Short mmCIF file of C-alpha atoms in Angstrom, two decimals:
data_model
loop_
_atom_site.label_atom_id
_atom_site.label_comp_id
_atom_site.label_asym_id
_atom_site.label_seq_id
_atom_site.Cartn_x
_atom_site.Cartn_y
_atom_site.Cartn_z
CA UNK A 1 -15.78 -20.55 3.37
CA UNK A 2 -14.28 -17.17 2.98
CA UNK A 3 -14.67 -15.30 6.68
CA UNK A 4 -17.83 -12.68 6.73
CA UNK A 5 -17.32 -9.47 8.09
CA UNK A 6 -20.68 -8.00 8.91
CA UNK A 7 -21.18 -4.20 9.19
CA UNK A 8 -24.81 -3.70 9.43
CA UNK A 9 -24.33 -1.39 6.04
CA UNK A 10 -25.66 -3.06 2.68
CA UNK A 11 -22.98 -2.46 -0.17
CA UNK A 12 -24.23 -0.85 -3.05
CA UNK A 13 -24.87 -3.05 -6.45
CA UNK A 14 -21.99 -1.22 -8.41
CA UNK A 15 -19.52 -2.25 -5.01
CA UNK A 16 -20.83 -5.59 -5.26
CA UNK A 17 -19.46 -5.79 -8.71
CA UNK A 18 -15.81 -4.19 -7.44
CA UNK A 19 -15.90 -6.79 -4.87
CA UNK A 20 -16.43 -9.29 -6.94
CA UNK A 21 -14.14 -8.79 -9.81
CA UNK A 22 -11.16 -8.18 -7.20
CA UNK A 23 -11.71 -11.71 -5.41
CA UNK A 24 -12.31 -13.56 -8.78
CA UNK A 25 -8.81 -11.80 -9.83
CA UNK A 26 -7.07 -12.62 -6.68
CA UNK A 27 -8.20 -15.97 -6.66
CA UNK A 28 -7.31 -17.27 -10.04
CA UNK A 29 -4.76 -15.25 -10.53
CA UNK A 30 -2.48 -13.76 -7.30
CA UNK A 31 -2.69 -16.30 -4.59
CA UNK A 32 -1.01 -18.92 -7.24
CA UNK A 33 1.06 -16.83 -7.49
CA UNK A 34 2.05 -15.67 -4.40
CA UNK A 35 5.14 -18.14 -3.74
CA UNK A 36 6.48 -17.59 -7.06
CA UNK A 37 7.20 -14.28 -6.60
CA UNK A 38 8.29 -14.86 -3.08
CA UNK A 39 10.81 -16.54 -4.30
CA UNK A 40 11.70 -14.37 -7.05
CA UNK A 41 12.94 -12.37 -4.31
CA UNK A 42 13.15 -9.19 -6.23
CA UNK A 43 11.04 -9.53 -9.46
CA UNK A 44 7.45 -7.50 -9.69
CA UNK A 45 4.75 -9.53 -11.12
CA UNK A 46 4.43 -7.06 -14.22
CA UNK A 47 2.07 -9.54 -16.32
CA UNK A 48 -0.15 -10.30 -13.71
CA UNK A 49 -0.16 -5.67 -13.86
CA UNK A 50 -0.56 -5.88 -17.13
CA UNK A 51 -3.59 -8.32 -16.55
CA UNK A 52 -4.75 -6.58 -14.12
CA UNK A 53 -4.76 -3.59 -16.41
CA UNK A 54 -6.51 -4.93 -18.73
CA UNK A 55 -10.19 -5.37 -16.49
CA UNK A 56 -9.36 -1.91 -15.09
CA UNK A 57 -7.87 -3.07 -11.57
CA UNK A 58 -5.29 -1.07 -11.74
CA UNK A 59 -7.14 2.30 -12.83
CA UNK A 60 -10.49 2.18 -11.61
CA UNK A 61 -10.06 4.44 -8.42
CA UNK A 62 -8.77 6.89 -11.55
CA UNK A 63 -10.98 9.77 -12.09
CA UNK A 64 -13.21 8.79 -15.40
CA UNK A 65 -12.39 12.50 -16.79
CA UNK A 66 -8.40 10.92 -17.26
CA UNK A 67 -10.01 7.55 -18.71
CA UNK A 68 -10.39 5.44 -15.17
CA UNK A 69 -12.73 3.63 -13.45
CA UNK A 70 -13.94 6.75 -11.32
CA UNK A 71 -14.43 4.79 -8.30
CA UNK A 72 -12.70 7.68 -6.66
CA UNK A 73 -14.51 6.91 -2.84
CA UNK A 74 -12.56 5.47 -0.06
CA UNK A 75 -14.64 3.46 1.17
CA UNK A 76 -15.13 0.94 -2.47
CA UNK A 77 -11.45 0.73 -2.52
CA UNK A 78 -11.10 -0.46 0.61
CA UNK A 79 -13.00 -3.25 0.04
CA UNK A 80 -11.66 -4.15 -3.27
CA UNK A 81 -8.20 -3.30 -2.09
CA UNK A 82 -8.99 -6.20 0.58
CA UNK A 83 -9.60 -8.69 -1.67
CA UNK A 84 -6.66 -7.97 -3.35
CA UNK A 85 -4.77 -8.39 -0.59
CA UNK A 86 -6.50 -11.95 0.80
CA UNK A 87 -5.27 -13.23 -2.71
CA UNK A 88 -1.20 -11.66 -1.60
CA UNK A 89 -0.50 -8.22 0.25
CA UNK A 90 2.90 -7.38 -1.67
CA UNK A 91 1.06 -8.12 -5.03
CA UNK A 92 -2.17 -6.47 -4.68
CA UNK A 93 -0.31 -2.98 -3.05
CA UNK A 94 1.94 -3.60 -6.10
CA UNK A 95 -1.13 -3.87 -8.25
CA UNK A 96 -3.17 -0.57 -6.96
CA UNK A 97 0.09 1.74 -6.61
CA UNK A 98 -1.10 4.01 -9.37
CA UNK A 99 -2.94 5.34 -6.38
CA UNK A 100 0.15 6.48 -4.78
CA UNK A 101 1.52 7.92 -7.41
CA UNK A 102 -1.95 10.06 -8.51
CA UNK A 103 -2.67 11.49 -5.44
CA UNK A 104 0.23 14.04 -5.14
CA UNK A 105 -0.58 14.74 -9.37
CA UNK A 106 -4.79 14.97 -7.83
CA UNK A 107 -3.74 17.28 -4.91
CA UNK A 108 -1.15 19.64 -6.40
CA UNK A 109 -1.41 19.74 -10.04
CA UNK A 110 -2.73 21.78 -12.69
CA UNK A 111 -5.14 19.98 -15.71
CA UNK A 112 -3.00 20.30 -17.76
CA UNK A 113 -0.48 18.03 -15.53
CA UNK A 114 -3.42 15.63 -14.96
CA UNK A 115 -4.54 15.17 -18.23
CA UNK A 116 -0.06 14.30 -18.87
CA UNK A 117 0.59 12.04 -16.07
CA UNK A 118 -3.13 10.40 -14.71
CA UNK A 119 -4.35 10.02 -18.39
CA UNK A 120 -1.68 7.01 -19.17
CA UNK A 121 -2.19 5.14 -16.73
CA UNK A 122 -5.72 4.51 -17.50
CA UNK A 123 -4.84 2.46 -20.56
CA UNK A 124 -3.62 -1.74 -21.32
CA UNK A 125 -0.48 -1.15 -20.20
CA UNK A 126 0.00 1.46 -18.16
CA UNK A 127 3.39 2.31 -17.46
CA UNK A 128 4.62 1.40 -13.54
CA UNK A 129 5.55 4.48 -11.66
CA UNK A 130 7.22 4.78 -7.84
CA UNK A 131 6.87 8.12 -5.53
CA UNK A 132 10.33 8.74 -3.56
CA UNK A 133 10.40 10.94 -0.14
CA UNK A 134 12.53 8.48 2.15
CA UNK A 135 16.13 9.14 2.65
CA UNK A 136 19.15 7.44 3.88
CA UNK A 137 18.51 9.91 7.12
CA UNK A 138 15.14 10.66 6.46
CA UNK A 139 12.18 8.38 7.12
CA UNK A 140 9.78 9.27 10.25
CA UNK A 141 10.86 12.95 9.95
CA UNK A 142 9.40 13.83 6.39
CA UNK A 143 9.85 17.38 6.89
CA UNK A 144 13.62 17.52 7.41
CA UNK A 145 14.04 15.99 3.75
CA UNK A 146 18.02 16.36 2.24
CA UNK A 147 17.29 16.34 -0.89
CA UNK A 148 17.08 20.29 -2.60
CA UNK A 149 15.47 21.65 -5.70
CA UNK A 150 16.94 24.91 -6.47
CA UNK A 151 15.57 26.68 -9.09
CA UNK A 152 17.63 27.96 -12.43
CA UNK A 153 15.30 30.00 -14.95
CA UNK A 154 12.24 27.56 -16.40
CA UNK A 155 13.86 24.80 -14.12
CA UNK A 156 15.10 23.35 -11.04
CA UNK A 157 18.24 21.27 -10.57
CA UNK A 158 18.12 18.70 -8.50
CA UNK A 159 20.69 16.78 -6.33
CA UNK A 160 20.32 14.14 -3.50
CA UNK A 161 19.84 9.57 -2.98
CA UNK A 162 15.61 8.62 -2.08
CA UNK A 163 15.88 4.91 -0.71
CA UNK A 164 13.00 1.94 -0.24
CA UNK A 165 11.46 3.42 -2.99
CA UNK A 166 8.76 1.16 -4.30
CA UNK A 167 8.75 0.24 -7.76
CA UNK A 168 11.86 2.26 -8.65
CA UNK A 169 13.72 -0.37 -10.80
CA UNK A 170 10.34 -0.18 -13.11
CA UNK A 171 8.95 3.13 -12.84
CA UNK A 172 8.58 5.64 -15.71
CA UNK A 173 8.00 8.73 -13.71
CA UNK A 174 8.97 8.84 -10.01
CA UNK A 175 7.55 11.82 -7.48
CA UNK A 176 10.11 13.36 -5.77
CA UNK A 177 9.81 15.48 -2.87
CA UNK A 178 12.49 18.04 -2.17
CA UNK A 179 13.16 20.95 -0.39
CA UNK A 180 13.89 24.49 -1.79
CA UNK A 181 15.54 25.00 1.48
CA UNK A 182 15.94 23.07 4.28
CA UNK A 183 15.98 25.94 6.96
CA UNK A 184 12.24 25.57 5.86
CA UNK A 185 10.97 22.12 6.63
CA UNK A 186 8.00 21.29 5.68
CA UNK A 187 7.47 25.22 4.19
CA UNK A 188 9.96 24.19 1.61
CA UNK A 189 8.95 20.44 0.63
CA UNK A 190 8.00 20.52 -2.77
CA UNK A 191 7.09 17.59 -5.38
CA UNK A 192 8.23 17.15 -8.98
CA UNK A 193 7.70 14.99 -11.28
CA UNK A 194 10.97 12.61 -12.53
CA UNK A 195 11.20 10.70 -15.56
CA UNK A 196 13.45 7.94 -15.34
CA UNK A 197 15.47 8.93 -18.57
CA UNK A 198 16.20 12.25 -17.84
CA UNK A 199 20.16 12.98 -17.38
CA UNK A 200 22.17 12.68 -13.97
CA UNK A 201 18.47 10.08 -12.44
CA UNK A 202 19.98 6.48 -11.38
CA UNK A 203 18.26 3.40 -9.97
CA UNK A 204 19.80 1.42 -7.64
CA UNK A 205 19.24 -2.91 -7.57
CA UNK A 206 16.23 -3.88 -5.98
CA UNK A 207 16.87 -4.40 -2.59
CA UNK A 208 16.32 -8.06 -0.89
CA UNK A 209 13.56 -7.73 1.74
CA UNK A 210 12.32 -9.87 4.18
CA UNK A 211 8.82 -9.98 3.02
CA UNK A 212 6.33 -8.18 0.11
CA UNK A 213 8.72 -9.43 -2.09
CA UNK A 214 6.11 -8.70 -5.45
CA UNK A 215 7.11 -4.62 -4.45
CA UNK A 216 10.39 -4.25 -5.85
CA UNK A 217 12.31 -1.12 -3.61
CA UNK A 218 15.46 0.24 -4.76
CA UNK A 219 17.41 3.34 -3.83
CA UNK A 220 17.05 6.59 -6.69
CA UNK A 221 20.21 9.10 -7.33
CA UNK A 222 20.08 12.53 -8.20
CA UNK A 223 23.10 14.11 -9.76
CA UNK A 224 22.68 17.71 -11.40
CA UNK A 225 19.07 16.04 -12.76
CA UNK A 226 16.73 19.08 -14.56
CA UNK A 227 13.79 19.29 -13.88
CA UNK A 228 11.15 21.38 -15.95
CA UNK A 229 9.18 24.34 -14.36
CA UNK A 230 6.10 22.41 -15.91
CA UNK A 231 7.10 18.97 -13.85
CA UNK A 232 6.82 20.73 -10.50
CA UNK A 233 3.36 19.80 -9.00
CA UNK A 234 1.43 22.86 -7.09
CA UNK A 235 4.03 25.55 -5.99
CA UNK A 236 6.98 25.79 -3.75
CA UNK A 237 6.46 24.40 -0.26
CA UNK A 238 3.00 22.73 -1.29
CA UNK A 239 4.47 19.73 -1.55
CA UNK A 240 4.21 18.00 2.18
CA UNK A 241 0.57 19.16 2.24
CA UNK A 242 0.10 17.13 -0.88
CA UNK A 243 2.08 14.31 0.50
CA UNK A 244 0.17 14.42 3.75
CA UNK A 245 -2.97 14.51 2.32
CA UNK A 246 -2.05 11.31 0.27
CA UNK A 247 -1.10 9.81 3.46
CA UNK A 248 -4.19 10.25 5.18
CA UNK A 249 -5.85 8.13 2.70
CA UNK A 250 -2.39 5.35 1.77
CA UNK A 251 -2.88 4.46 5.73
CA UNK A 252 -6.49 3.55 5.28
CA UNK A 253 -5.79 2.04 2.06
CA UNK A 254 -2.62 -0.22 4.15
CA UNK A 255 -5.44 -0.95 7.01
CA UNK A 256 -7.36 -2.42 4.33
CA UNK A 257 -4.70 -4.99 2.59
CA UNK A 258 -3.67 -5.58 6.15
CA UNK A 259 -7.62 -6.83 6.86
CA UNK A 260 -7.48 -8.72 3.37
CA UNK A 261 -4.50 -10.63 5.00
CA UNK A 262 -5.85 -11.16 8.79
CA UNK A 263 -8.80 -12.77 7.05
CA UNK A 264 -6.76 -15.15 4.16
CA UNK A 265 -4.37 -16.46 7.80
CA UNK A 266 -7.79 -17.20 9.48
CA UNK A 267 -9.83 -18.71 6.76
CA UNK A 268 -6.35 -20.90 6.57
CA UNK A 269 -6.43 -21.93 9.87
CA UNK A 270 -10.26 -22.85 10.34
CA UNK A 271 -9.67 -24.81 7.71
CA UNK A 272 -6.24 -26.20 8.88
CA UNK A 273 -8.15 -26.55 12.53
CA UNK A 274 -11.16 -28.91 11.01
CA UNK A 275 -9.41 -30.74 9.56
CA UNK A 276 -6.40 -31.87 11.38
CA UNK A 277 -6.78 -34.39 14.07
CA UNK A 278 -5.62 -34.90 17.49
CA UNK A 279 -5.94 -36.55 20.85
CA UNK A 280 -8.77 -38.45 18.74
CA UNK A 281 -10.77 -34.80 17.33
CA UNK A 282 -9.88 -32.02 15.46
CA UNK A 283 -8.21 -29.60 17.55
CA UNK A 284 -10.81 -26.73 16.38
CA UNK A 285 -12.11 -29.10 19.78
CA UNK A 286 -9.45 -27.97 21.74
CA UNK A 287 -10.06 -24.89 23.67
CA UNK A 288 -6.55 -24.08 23.36
CA UNK A 289 -6.88 -23.94 19.81
CA UNK A 290 -10.71 -22.29 19.64
CA UNK A 291 -10.24 -19.52 21.18
CA UNK A 292 -6.85 -18.56 19.55
CA UNK A 293 -9.01 -18.01 16.49
CA UNK A 294 -11.81 -16.28 18.54
CA UNK A 295 -9.04 -13.73 18.98
CA UNK A 296 -7.80 -13.91 15.51
CA UNK A 297 -11.66 -13.58 14.52
CA UNK A 298 -11.60 -10.30 16.79
CA UNK A 299 -9.04 -8.77 15.88
CA UNK A 300 -9.61 -8.60 12.23
CA UNK A 301 -13.04 -7.35 12.12
CA UNK A 302 -11.97 -4.64 14.19
CA UNK A 303 -9.37 -3.56 12.03
CA UNK A 304 -11.93 -4.07 9.21
CA UNK A 305 -14.32 -1.80 11.48
CA UNK A 306 -11.75 1.37 12.15
CA UNK A 307 -10.53 1.05 8.67
CA UNK A 308 -14.02 1.62 6.91
CA UNK A 309 -14.58 4.09 9.32
CA UNK A 310 -11.69 6.05 8.52
CA UNK A 311 -13.04 5.62 4.54
CA UNK A 312 -15.87 6.72 5.61
CA UNK A 313 -15.16 10.26 7.29
CA UNK A 314 -12.96 10.52 4.27
CA UNK A 315 -15.49 10.62 2.12
CA UNK A 316 -17.32 12.72 4.14
CA UNK A 317 -14.60 15.01 3.28
CA UNK A 318 -13.23 15.23 6.85
CA UNK A 319 -9.63 15.77 8.14
CA UNK A 320 -8.95 12.13 9.28
CA UNK A 321 -5.21 12.17 10.30
CA UNK A 322 -6.00 10.48 13.61
CA UNK A 323 -8.25 7.99 12.05
CA UNK A 324 -6.17 6.93 9.54
CA UNK A 325 -3.45 6.94 12.06
CA UNK A 326 -5.57 4.66 14.28
CA UNK A 327 -6.72 2.51 11.03
CA UNK A 328 -3.54 1.81 10.06
CA UNK A 329 -1.76 1.15 13.45
CA UNK A 330 -4.29 -0.90 14.91
CA UNK A 331 -4.88 -2.97 11.03
CA UNK A 332 -1.02 -3.80 11.23
CA UNK A 333 -0.06 -4.61 14.64
CA UNK A 334 -3.41 -7.13 14.17
CA UNK A 335 -1.92 -8.49 11.30
CA UNK A 336 1.10 -9.26 12.85
CA UNK A 337 -0.71 -10.85 15.55
CA UNK A 338 -3.16 -12.95 13.40
CA UNK A 339 -0.65 -14.29 11.04
CA UNK A 340 1.55 -15.50 13.54
CA UNK A 341 -1.47 -17.06 15.78
CA UNK A 342 -2.19 -18.60 12.37
CA UNK A 343 1.48 -20.20 12.02
CA UNK A 344 1.05 -21.09 15.98
CA UNK A 345 -2.25 -23.47 14.59
CA UNK A 346 -0.21 -24.89 11.75
CA UNK A 347 2.51 -26.18 14.76
CA UNK A 348 5.24 -27.59 12.62
CA UNK A 349 3.25 -27.17 9.47
CA UNK A 350 3.55 -23.54 9.83
CA UNK A 351 7.14 -23.08 9.99
CA UNK A 352 7.82 -24.70 6.57
CA UNK A 353 6.97 -23.77 2.98
CA UNK A 354 4.39 -25.95 2.30
CA UNK A 355 1.70 -23.30 3.18
CA UNK A 356 1.90 -19.73 2.92
CA UNK A 357 1.73 -19.10 6.91
CA UNK A 358 5.30 -18.36 7.43
CA UNK A 359 5.68 -15.69 4.46
CA UNK A 360 2.29 -13.88 5.93
CA UNK A 361 4.06 -13.29 8.80
CA UNK A 362 7.27 -11.35 6.82
CA UNK A 363 4.90 -9.82 4.44
CA UNK A 364 2.74 -8.83 7.60
CA UNK A 365 5.94 -7.03 9.73
CA UNK A 366 6.09 -4.47 6.25
CA UNK A 367 2.03 -3.44 7.51
CA UNK A 368 3.70 -1.78 10.82
CA UNK A 369 6.70 0.19 9.67
CA UNK A 370 5.94 1.91 5.74
CA UNK A 371 4.21 4.87 5.33
CA UNK A 372 4.80 5.78 9.39
CA UNK A 373 5.92 3.28 11.65
CA UNK A 374 3.85 2.43 14.70
CA UNK A 375 5.63 4.84 17.05
CA UNK A 376 4.59 7.76 14.31
CA UNK A 377 0.58 6.24 14.41
CA UNK A 378 0.79 6.86 17.46
CA UNK A 379 2.62 9.84 18.27
CA UNK A 380 -0.45 11.37 15.78
CA UNK A 381 -2.93 9.98 17.61
CA UNK A 382 -1.69 10.86 20.84
CA UNK A 383 -0.96 14.70 19.28
CA UNK A 384 -4.70 14.54 18.85
CA UNK A 385 -6.02 13.74 21.56
CA UNK A 386 -4.37 16.38 23.67
CA UNK A 387 -5.49 18.62 21.03
CA UNK A 388 -9.04 17.91 22.17
#
């Protein structure tokens, strides 16, 4: 039986339907493929991408006016993300990755651009997309981008290198964040939609990763790539704003995904502890194991509650940089603790590949690193506290 987190807030009928759809898909399609996808190492499950698209799970969060499901509130998105990532966090994040691409388009794009790049994402066989920020020498300091965009008439010429770009091996379109002038730092960052077929675009080989292998990552090389003016999102220098607003939402969703992983580890551990017998009784009756499960449940619930608080504030139009950071920091570090605790409860079997525990431990670590490390989240939170 799945661990149920009680908030005291009733879900609407529509929310219940989306949660049930995601839960069913995770149980039938995602969890059975988790080990296979992990062992494939550098291949994303494109067949699951198409199946999710056909029932609306890949585009339910996109605006209805462009063909999406119109579920634009972050609360519902978090509930759905949690269920998908309960099945598998890497696959769950892959299946909803269109939202990451769509964020800057919605925030910065004009009406024609939204129709051009959002509408195709809502069909039965949508293209895979990507967002390119990180560079070999630029990780947490997004304002220090070195990829250059030089205006040349009705075009921009892009030169630079991006790394750790999720979905890059498959992406048709990539939103590239580049600077029109490095000296301007954040005020020079500008967003461009780049087609992988544009001359000068090269995608590197998929990178071999510790976990979350359902999302393929690669480097993106840009050599004199000529990008039409109408591929620029917003004005010059507006890209950093669009990126930060995207991060405010995506960090909350990372919190939801991490909570789903924690729930999976807790449920598996509870079931095992009820069935595994040592010293004449189920190990759940030994206080050491029971207390560990109690801590796992507490950390899982806390992750959910701070994530949903941030989502509700975001939906109310509030600025949520601190709350988003708290959600991501808390849920990501908690899921690392919870999955490690789950492995310990399973003992030697947890270390084996008979169970998914060792995979979940590997998967969990990425939640602490992506879209701003835990140290960056603490920096955001501490600055917000100091400014009060």
